[in-house]
Amino acid sequence: MVLKVKVRLKYSQNHIVWLFRRGRGLTGLKNLGNTCYMNSIIQCLNNTAILVAYFCNGQYLEHVNRSHSTRGAIAEELAAVVRALWSGQYRFIATKDLRSEVGKHQRAFRGTEQQDSHEFLTILMDWLHLDLQFTIKPPHKESLGASELAWHEYTKSKESLVLRLFYGQIRSTVRCSVCRASSATYDSFSNLSLELPAHASRCTLADCLKLYLNDEMVPGWNCPNCKEKRDAAKKLDISRLPPVLVIHFKRFYVDPKEYMCNAYRKKQTYIDFPLEDLDMRQFSLQCPENQIYNLYAVSNHYGSMEGGHYTAYCKSSVYGKWYKFDDHLVTEIPASEVRSSAAYILFYSACSRS
C-alpha cells in the first residue's frame, strides 16, 4: 500500500505544470450564508496537490461508488468545485450544488447557522472515502503484524485515494499497575485532535503532541490477567502516519462555571508550529522516510463560539507563495503571518528525503 501511495504522489507532481496551464488555483468561494467554515476546508483540500490532480484529470470517475448512501454524489460535487477553482475562468464561484448535497445527508449543514470546520472536515473525509472506494486483493492474514491486521480489519479490503492520503492509525495500550499485563487496540484517524496545555497563553505543536501521547491513568480497569478491577495506565502511540497529516487543535471547551448552560468558550492560545520540516519520528512507532512534513494549509477560526469567522491560509503548489482565502477574497500574504492564535486545523504533506 505504501508503494502505491508514493507512485501516486509522484504522479501528481508531474501534473503541476498541467494545472498551471489550466489555471492559477487562486479562485475564491462565495459565502452562501455562514458557509465560511465549509469554504475554509474546501480551499485547504483544493491545495492538496494529488487530490487536485485526481479530480481534475478525471481519474476519480473510475472509483465512484454508487452503493454508499451518498451514491458518489459528494465526491462528484467536490470534483466539480475543484475543477472550477482551477479552470482560471472565475474570480470566485458559488458552491450551491455541493452545499445542497451535503445538506441532504447532514442536517446541521443544511441551514445558515455557523458550523465547526473540524466537524465538517471529519464527516467529509468519511463521505469521500466511501464515495471513492475500490477493492484491493486481501492480504494473507497470517503474515500480518498486529497493526497491519487491525488496518485490514478496518478497511475490509476497500480502500480509496482519500484513505491512503489522509488516514492513519493510533495504538492504545492499557497496562495494569499491579501485574503489568497490557492490552493493545488500534483505531484509525483522518486527523489528530490535540488538547492544548492548560492555562498556557503560548505553546508549541510538540507540546500538544506530547500531551496527546502522555500516559493517562485509568481507574477500575478490568485486568484480563488479574481478573479484577485495577488502576491502569493508558498510552497512545501513532502506529501509522499518513502522507497528508491533518492536525486539529481543541480550542473550544465547556466552561465548568457554566456547565449547566452548556456554554462553550474558546482558547486563544498561540501555538508555534513549523512551516517546514516537522519531524514526526519521535512521535511514531514506525520510522519510514516520509515522517518529515511541510505545512501547506491552515484553517483559521477568529472570534468566539457564538460569533466567529473562518479563513484559510494555503501555500500554492504553483507559485510557492502563501495566500489568504477569505471567502470570495484571495490575497497573497507573507509566510510570517501564517502562524497566529487563530490556527485551528493544520495540513501537512510528507516530503521525501534523499
Short mmCIF file of C-alpha atoms in Angstrom, two decimals:
data_model
loop_
_atom_site.label_atom_id
_atom_site.label_comp_id
_atom_site.label_asym_id
_atom_site.label_seq_id
_atom_site.Cartn_x
_atom_site.Cartn_y
_atom_site.Cartn_z
CA MET A 1 0.00 0.00 0.00
CA VAL A 2 2.78 2.45 0.87
CA LEU A 3 4.47 1.96 -2.51
CA LYS A 4 1.23 2.72 -4.34
CA VAL A 5 0.85 5.94 -2.38
CA LYS A 6 4.35 7.01 -3.37
CA VAL A 7 3.66 6.30 -7.04
CA ARG A 8 0.52 8.40 -6.91
CA LEU A 9 2.29 11.25 -5.15
CA LYS A 10 4.99 11.30 -7.81
CA TYR A 11 2.30 11.13 -10.47
CA SER A 12 0.52 14.18 -9.07
CA GLN A 13 3.69 16.27 -9.04
CA ASN A 14 4.06 15.64 -12.77
CA HIS A 15 0.67 17.28 -13.23
CA ILE A 16 1.57 20.59 -11.56
CA VAL A 17 2.65 22.04 -14.91
CA TRP A 18 -0.62 20.84 -16.41
CA LEU A 19 -2.55 22.51 -13.61
CA PHE A 20 -0.62 25.74 -14.15
CA ARG A 21 -1.72 25.77 -17.78
CA ARG A 22 -5.30 25.13 -16.74
CA GLY A 23 -5.49 27.93 -14.15
CA ARG A 24 -3.96 29.52 -11.11
CA GLY A 25 -5.98 27.79 -8.39
CA LEU A 26 -6.45 31.17 -6.69
CA THR A 27 -10.23 31.38 -7.04
CA GLY A 28 -12.40 32.44 -4.10
CA LEU A 29 -15.63 30.91 -2.78
CA LYS A 30 -18.81 32.91 -2.25
CA ASN A 31 -20.26 32.88 1.26
CA LEU A 32 -23.76 31.41 0.96
CA GLY A 33 -24.80 32.38 4.48
CA ASN A 34 -22.32 31.44 7.22
CA THR A 35 -20.61 28.90 4.96
CA CYS A 36 -17.12 30.23 5.70
CA TYR A 37 -16.44 27.02 7.69
CA MET A 38 -17.06 25.00 4.53
CA ASN A 39 -15.14 27.41 2.29
CA SER A 40 -12.10 27.21 4.56
CA ILE A 41 -11.93 23.41 4.37
CA ILE A 42 -12.58 23.29 0.61
CA GLN A 43 -9.68 25.67 -0.02
CA CYS A 44 -7.36 23.55 2.14
CA LEU A 45 -8.34 20.42 0.21
CA ASN A 46 -8.05 22.35 -3.04
CA ASN A 47 -4.37 22.87 -2.26
CA THR A 48 -3.71 19.15 -1.72
CA ALA A 49 -1.85 18.58 -4.99
CA ILE A 50 -2.52 14.88 -5.53
CA LEU A 51 -6.23 15.26 -4.74
CA VAL A 52 -6.48 18.15 -7.20
CA ALA A 53 -4.85 16.11 -9.98
CA TYR A 54 -7.09 13.13 -9.15
CA PHE A 55 -10.22 15.24 -9.61
CA CYS A 56 -9.02 17.42 -12.49
CA ASN A 57 -7.78 14.59 -14.72
CA GLY A 58 -10.97 12.57 -14.18
CA GLN A 59 -9.28 9.56 -12.59
CA TYR A 60 -11.77 9.66 -9.71
CA LEU A 61 -14.53 8.60 -12.15
CA GLU A 62 -13.04 5.09 -12.17
CA HIS A 63 -13.72 4.79 -8.43
CA VAL A 64 -17.12 6.44 -7.87
CA ASN A 65 -19.10 4.13 -5.60
CA ARG A 66 -22.89 4.18 -6.11
CA SER A 67 -23.63 1.67 -3.33
CA HIS A 68 -22.90 4.08 -0.46
CA SER A 69 -25.71 6.21 1.00
CA THR A 70 -24.48 9.34 -0.80
CA ARG A 71 -24.19 7.34 -4.06
CA GLY A 72 -20.95 9.08 -5.05
CA ALA A 73 -22.64 12.49 -5.22
CA ILE A 74 -20.44 14.19 -2.58
CA ALA A 75 -17.28 13.21 -4.45
CA GLU A 76 -18.74 14.29 -7.79
CA GLU A 77 -19.82 17.69 -6.48
CA LEU A 78 -16.46 18.31 -4.79
CA ALA A 79 -14.69 17.31 -8.01
CA ALA A 80 -16.80 19.84 -9.93
CA VAL A 81 -15.83 22.56 -7.43
CA VAL A 82 -12.12 21.71 -7.65
CA ARG A 83 -12.20 21.76 -11.46
CA ALA A 84 -13.92 25.16 -11.42
CA LEU A 85 -11.39 26.54 -8.93
CA TRP A 86 -8.55 25.50 -11.24
CA SER A 87 -10.21 26.49 -14.54
CA GLY A 88 -8.84 30.05 -14.44
CA GLN A 89 -12.21 31.38 -15.62
CA TYR A 90 -13.57 32.88 -12.39
CA ARG A 91 -12.60 35.31 -9.65
CA PHE A 92 -14.86 33.37 -7.27
CA ILE A 93 -17.53 30.70 -7.52
CA ALA A 94 -20.60 29.58 -5.52
CA THR A 95 -20.76 26.01 -4.20
CA LYS A 96 -24.57 25.76 -4.15
CA ASP A 97 -24.76 22.22 -5.53
CA LEU A 98 -22.13 20.85 -3.13
CA ARG A 99 -23.77 22.56 -0.18
CA SER A 100 -27.16 21.21 -1.21
CA GLU A 101 -25.80 17.67 -1.49
CA VAL A 102 -24.02 17.93 1.86
CA GLY A 103 -27.22 19.19 3.48
CA LYS A 104 -29.17 16.18 2.23
CA HIS A 105 -27.02 13.87 4.31
CA GLN A 106 -26.27 16.03 7.37
CA ARG A 107 -29.00 18.29 8.72
CA ALA A 108 -26.56 20.57 10.59
CA PHE A 109 -25.02 21.71 7.30
CA ARG A 110 -28.39 22.48 5.73
CA GLY A 111 -29.23 25.84 7.32
CA THR A 112 -27.47 29.17 7.66
CA GLU A 113 -26.10 28.71 11.18
CA GLN A 114 -22.33 28.75 11.68
CA GLN A 115 -20.85 25.25 11.98
CA ASP A 116 -17.50 23.80 13.03
CA SER A 117 -14.95 23.37 10.23
CA HIS A 118 -13.37 20.40 12.03
CA GLU A 119 -16.68 18.56 12.24
CA PHE A 120 -17.31 19.29 8.57
CA LEU A 121 -13.85 18.06 7.57
CA THR A 122 -14.14 14.81 9.56
CA ILE A 123 -17.54 13.94 8.07
CA LEU A 124 -16.45 14.97 4.58
CA MET A 125 -13.40 12.69 4.75
CA ASP A 126 -15.57 9.71 5.65
CA TRP A 127 -18.03 10.52 2.84
CA LEU A 128 -15.26 10.88 0.26
CA HIS A 129 -13.64 7.62 1.33
CA LEU A 130 -16.93 5.75 0.95
CA ASP A 131 -17.81 7.54 -2.30
CA LEU A 132 -14.48 6.66 -3.94
CA GLN A 133 -13.83 3.13 -2.71
CA PHE A 134 -12.14 0.43 -4.75
CA THR A 135 -11.46 -3.16 -3.76
CA ILE A 136 -7.94 -4.48 -3.35
CA LYS A 137 -6.71 -8.04 -3.12
CA PRO A 138 -6.89 -9.09 0.54
CA PRO A 139 -3.52 -9.89 2.13
CA HIS A 140 -2.66 -13.16 3.84
CA LYS A 141 -3.63 -12.50 7.44
CA GLU A 142 -1.06 -14.96 8.73
CA SER A 143 1.76 -12.69 7.53
CA LEU A 144 0.38 -9.50 9.11
CA GLY A 145 1.52 -7.90 12.34
CA ALA A 146 -0.99 -6.55 14.88
CA SER A 147 -1.07 -3.05 13.35
CA GLU A 148 -1.44 -4.31 9.76
CA LEU A 149 -4.10 -6.81 10.80
CA ALA A 150 -6.12 -4.10 12.54
CA TRP A 151 -5.79 -1.90 9.45
CA HIS A 152 -7.04 -4.73 7.23
CA GLU A 153 -9.98 -5.35 9.56
CA TYR A 154 -10.83 -1.65 9.38
CA THR A 155 -10.63 -1.30 5.58
CA LYS A 156 -12.04 -4.76 4.77
CA SER A 157 -10.02 -4.61 1.53
CA LYS A 158 -11.94 -1.49 0.44
CA GLU A 159 -9.62 1.46 0.04
CA SER A 160 -9.63 4.87 -1.61
CA LEU A 161 -7.16 7.57 -2.51
CA VAL A 162 -8.64 9.61 0.35
CA LEU A 163 -7.94 6.77 2.80
CA ARG A 164 -4.39 6.33 1.52
CA LEU A 165 -3.68 10.06 1.71
CA PHE A 166 -5.33 11.19 4.94
CA TYR A 167 -5.93 8.21 7.23
CA GLY A 168 -3.52 6.98 9.86
CA GLN A 169 -3.68 4.71 12.88
CA ILE A 170 -3.34 5.04 16.66
CA ARG A 171 -2.34 2.23 19.03
CA SER A 172 -3.87 2.42 22.50
CA THR A 173 -2.10 0.34 25.16
CA VAL A 174 -3.55 -0.16 28.65
CA ARG A 175 -1.16 -1.61 31.26
CA CYS A 176 -2.13 -2.95 34.69
CA SER A 177 -0.39 -1.19 37.58
CA VAL A 178 -0.19 -4.45 39.56
CA CYS A 179 0.76 -7.33 37.24
CA ARG A 180 1.97 -5.12 34.35
CA ALA A 181 -0.11 -7.08 31.84
CA SER A 182 -1.16 -4.98 28.86
CA SER A 183 -3.80 -4.91 26.16
CA ALA A 184 -3.48 -3.03 22.85
CA THR A 185 -6.17 -1.85 20.44
CA TYR A 186 -5.90 0.06 17.17
CA ASP A 187 -8.06 2.86 15.79
CA SER A 188 -7.92 4.79 12.54
CA PHE A 189 -7.98 8.58 12.24
CA SER A 190 -8.35 11.11 9.43
CA ASN A 191 -6.97 13.87 11.68
CA LEU A 192 -5.25 14.10 15.05
CA SER A 193 -7.30 16.10 17.55
CA LEU A 194 -4.97 17.60 20.17
CA GLU A 195 -5.63 19.18 23.55
CA LEU A 196 -3.84 22.43 24.41
CA PRO A 197 -1.77 22.73 27.61
CA ALA A 198 -3.92 24.12 30.42
CA HIS A 199 -3.58 27.80 31.32
CA ALA A 200 -0.91 28.39 28.67
CA SER A 201 -1.00 31.54 26.56
CA ARG A 202 1.69 30.11 24.27
CA CYS A 203 2.82 26.59 23.43
CA THR A 204 4.36 24.59 20.61
CA LEU A 205 2.94 21.87 18.39
CA ALA A 206 5.43 19.49 20.03
CA ASP A 207 3.91 20.36 23.44
CA CYS A 208 0.45 19.41 22.15
CA LEU A 209 1.68 16.15 20.62
CA LYS A 210 3.47 15.15 23.82
CA LEU A 211 0.35 15.93 25.85
CA TYR A 212 -1.71 13.76 23.48
CA LEU A 213 0.70 10.82 23.76
CA ASN A 214 1.38 11.06 27.50
CA ASP A 215 0.21 8.32 29.88
CA GLU A 216 -3.31 8.69 31.28
CA MET A 217 -4.45 6.95 34.46
CA VAL A 218 -7.49 4.68 34.08
CA PRO A 219 -9.12 3.61 37.38
CA GLY A 220 -11.11 0.40 37.66
CA TRP A 221 -9.78 -1.31 34.52
CA ASN A 222 -10.81 -4.96 34.19
CA CYS A 223 -7.40 -6.59 34.03
CA PRO A 224 -7.61 -9.80 31.95
CA ASN A 225 -4.69 -11.28 33.89
CA CYS A 226 -5.62 -10.34 37.48
CA LYS A 227 -9.33 -10.94 36.80
CA GLU A 228 -10.01 -7.89 38.99
CA LYS A 229 -10.52 -4.16 38.60
CA ARG A 230 -7.17 -2.42 38.73
CA ASP A 231 -5.71 1.02 38.21
CA ALA A 232 -4.01 1.13 34.84
CA ALA A 233 -2.02 3.45 32.60
CA LYS A 234 -3.27 4.18 29.10
CA LYS A 235 -0.69 5.15 26.47
CA LEU A 236 -1.35 6.31 22.90
CA ASP A 237 1.16 5.85 20.08
CA ILE A 238 0.95 6.67 16.40
CA SER A 239 1.32 3.32 14.65
CA ARG A 240 0.73 4.54 11.10
CA LEU A 241 1.36 8.05 9.73
CA PRO A 242 -0.47 9.16 6.57
CA PRO A 243 1.15 11.04 3.65
CA VAL A 244 -1.09 14.01 4.49
CA LEU A 245 -1.15 14.67 8.23
CA VAL A 246 -4.05 16.81 9.45
CA ILE A 247 -3.84 18.21 12.99
CA HIS A 248 -6.76 19.79 14.83
CA PHE A 249 -6.45 21.88 17.99
CA LYS A 250 -9.21 21.55 20.59
CA ARG A 251 -9.76 25.26 21.13
CA PHE A 252 -13.42 25.01 22.19
CA TYR A 253 -14.41 23.74 25.63
CA VAL A 254 -17.35 23.84 28.03
CA ASP A 255 -16.87 26.42 30.76
CA PRO A 256 -17.13 24.49 34.08
CA LYS A 257 -18.64 27.59 35.72
CA GLU A 258 -21.50 27.46 33.23
CA TYR A 259 -21.68 23.69 32.78
CA MET A 260 -25.46 23.53 33.16
CA CYS A 261 -25.85 26.12 30.40
CA ASN A 262 -23.55 24.14 28.08
CA ALA A 263 -21.66 27.38 27.39
CA TYR A 264 -18.65 26.93 25.13
CA ARG A 265 -15.54 29.06 25.38
CA LYS A 266 -12.51 29.33 23.14
CA LYS A 267 -8.82 29.08 23.97
CA GLN A 268 -6.88 31.84 22.20
CA THR A 269 -3.55 30.07 22.82
CA TYR A 270 -0.79 30.98 20.35
CA ILE A 271 0.69 27.73 19.01
CA ASP A 272 4.13 27.77 17.44
CA PHE A 273 4.15 25.18 14.66
CA PRO A 274 6.80 24.62 11.96
CA LEU A 275 6.10 25.64 8.38
CA GLU A 276 8.73 23.19 7.20
CA ASP A 277 10.50 20.05 8.46
CA LEU A 278 8.02 18.84 11.06
CA ASP A 279 9.81 15.73 12.31
CA MET A 280 7.27 13.11 13.44
CA ARG A 281 9.79 10.34 14.08
CA GLN A 282 9.85 10.96 17.84
CA PHE A 283 6.05 10.65 17.97
CA SER A 284 5.65 7.50 15.90
CA LEU A 285 6.31 3.79 16.36
CA GLN A 286 7.48 3.36 12.79
CA CYS A 287 10.40 5.08 11.08
CA PRO A 288 9.82 5.34 7.31
CA GLU A 289 11.42 8.02 5.16
CA ASN A 290 8.32 10.17 4.87
CA GLN A 291 8.00 11.23 8.51
CA ILE A 292 9.22 14.76 7.75
CA TYR A 293 6.33 17.08 6.86
CA ASN A 294 5.86 20.54 5.35
CA LEU A 295 2.85 22.72 6.09
CA TYR A 296 0.70 23.65 3.08
CA ALA A 297 -2.64 24.80 4.52
CA VAL A 298 -4.27 26.15 7.69
CA SER A 299 -7.95 26.51 8.56
CA ASN A 300 -8.27 29.54 10.87
CA HIS A 301 -11.04 30.48 13.27
CA TYR A 302 -11.47 34.05 14.51
CA GLY A 303 -13.82 35.20 17.25
CA SER A 304 -15.89 33.14 19.67
CA MET A 305 -18.22 30.16 19.53
CA GLU A 306 -21.21 32.47 19.30
CA GLY A 307 -19.86 34.67 16.54
CA GLY A 308 -16.81 33.65 14.56
CA HIS A 309 -15.33 33.57 11.09
CA TYR A 310 -13.23 31.00 9.20
CA THR A 311 -10.49 31.64 6.65
CA ALA A 312 -7.75 29.51 5.09
CA TYR A 313 -4.05 30.12 4.54
CA CYS A 314 -2.72 27.96 1.71
CA LYS A 315 0.65 27.64 0.02
CA SER A 316 0.28 27.49 -3.75
CA SER A 317 1.96 24.47 -5.29
CA VAL A 318 2.30 26.53 -8.49
CA TYR A 319 3.79 29.75 -7.15
CA GLY A 320 5.30 28.56 -3.87
CA LYS A 321 3.71 31.53 -2.06
CA TRP A 322 1.18 31.76 0.76
CA TYR A 323 -2.32 33.10 0.12
CA LYS A 324 -5.23 34.05 2.36
CA PHE A 325 -8.61 32.66 1.26
CA ASP A 326 -11.32 34.75 2.93
CA ASP A 327 -14.50 33.55 1.21
CA HIS A 328 -14.52 35.31 -2.20
CA LEU A 329 -11.32 37.30 -1.50
CA VAL A 330 -7.89 35.83 -2.24
CA THR A 331 -4.77 37.80 -1.32
CA GLU A 332 -1.07 36.99 -1.03
CA ILE A 333 0.40 37.01 2.48
CA PRO A 334 3.97 36.68 3.79
CA ALA A 335 4.93 33.37 5.41
CA SER A 336 5.47 35.26 8.69
CA GLU A 337 1.68 35.72 9.02
CA VAL A 338 0.79 32.03 8.76
CA ARG A 339 1.30 31.38 12.48
CA SER A 340 -1.37 33.01 14.61
CA SER A 341 -3.64 32.35 17.59
CA ALA A 342 -6.44 31.69 15.06
CA ALA A 343 -4.83 28.50 13.70
CA TYR A 344 -7.40 25.72 14.12
CA ILE A 345 -6.53 22.90 11.69
CA LEU A 346 -3.09 22.29 10.11
CA PHE A 347 -2.48 20.38 6.88
CA TYR A 348 0.99 18.86 6.43
CA SER A 349 2.29 16.83 3.50
CA ALA A 350 5.12 14.32 3.79
CA CYS A 351 8.27 15.28 1.95
CA SER A 352 10.79 12.78 0.63
CA ARG A 353 14.38 12.81 1.87
CA SER A 354 17.22 11.63 -0.35
#
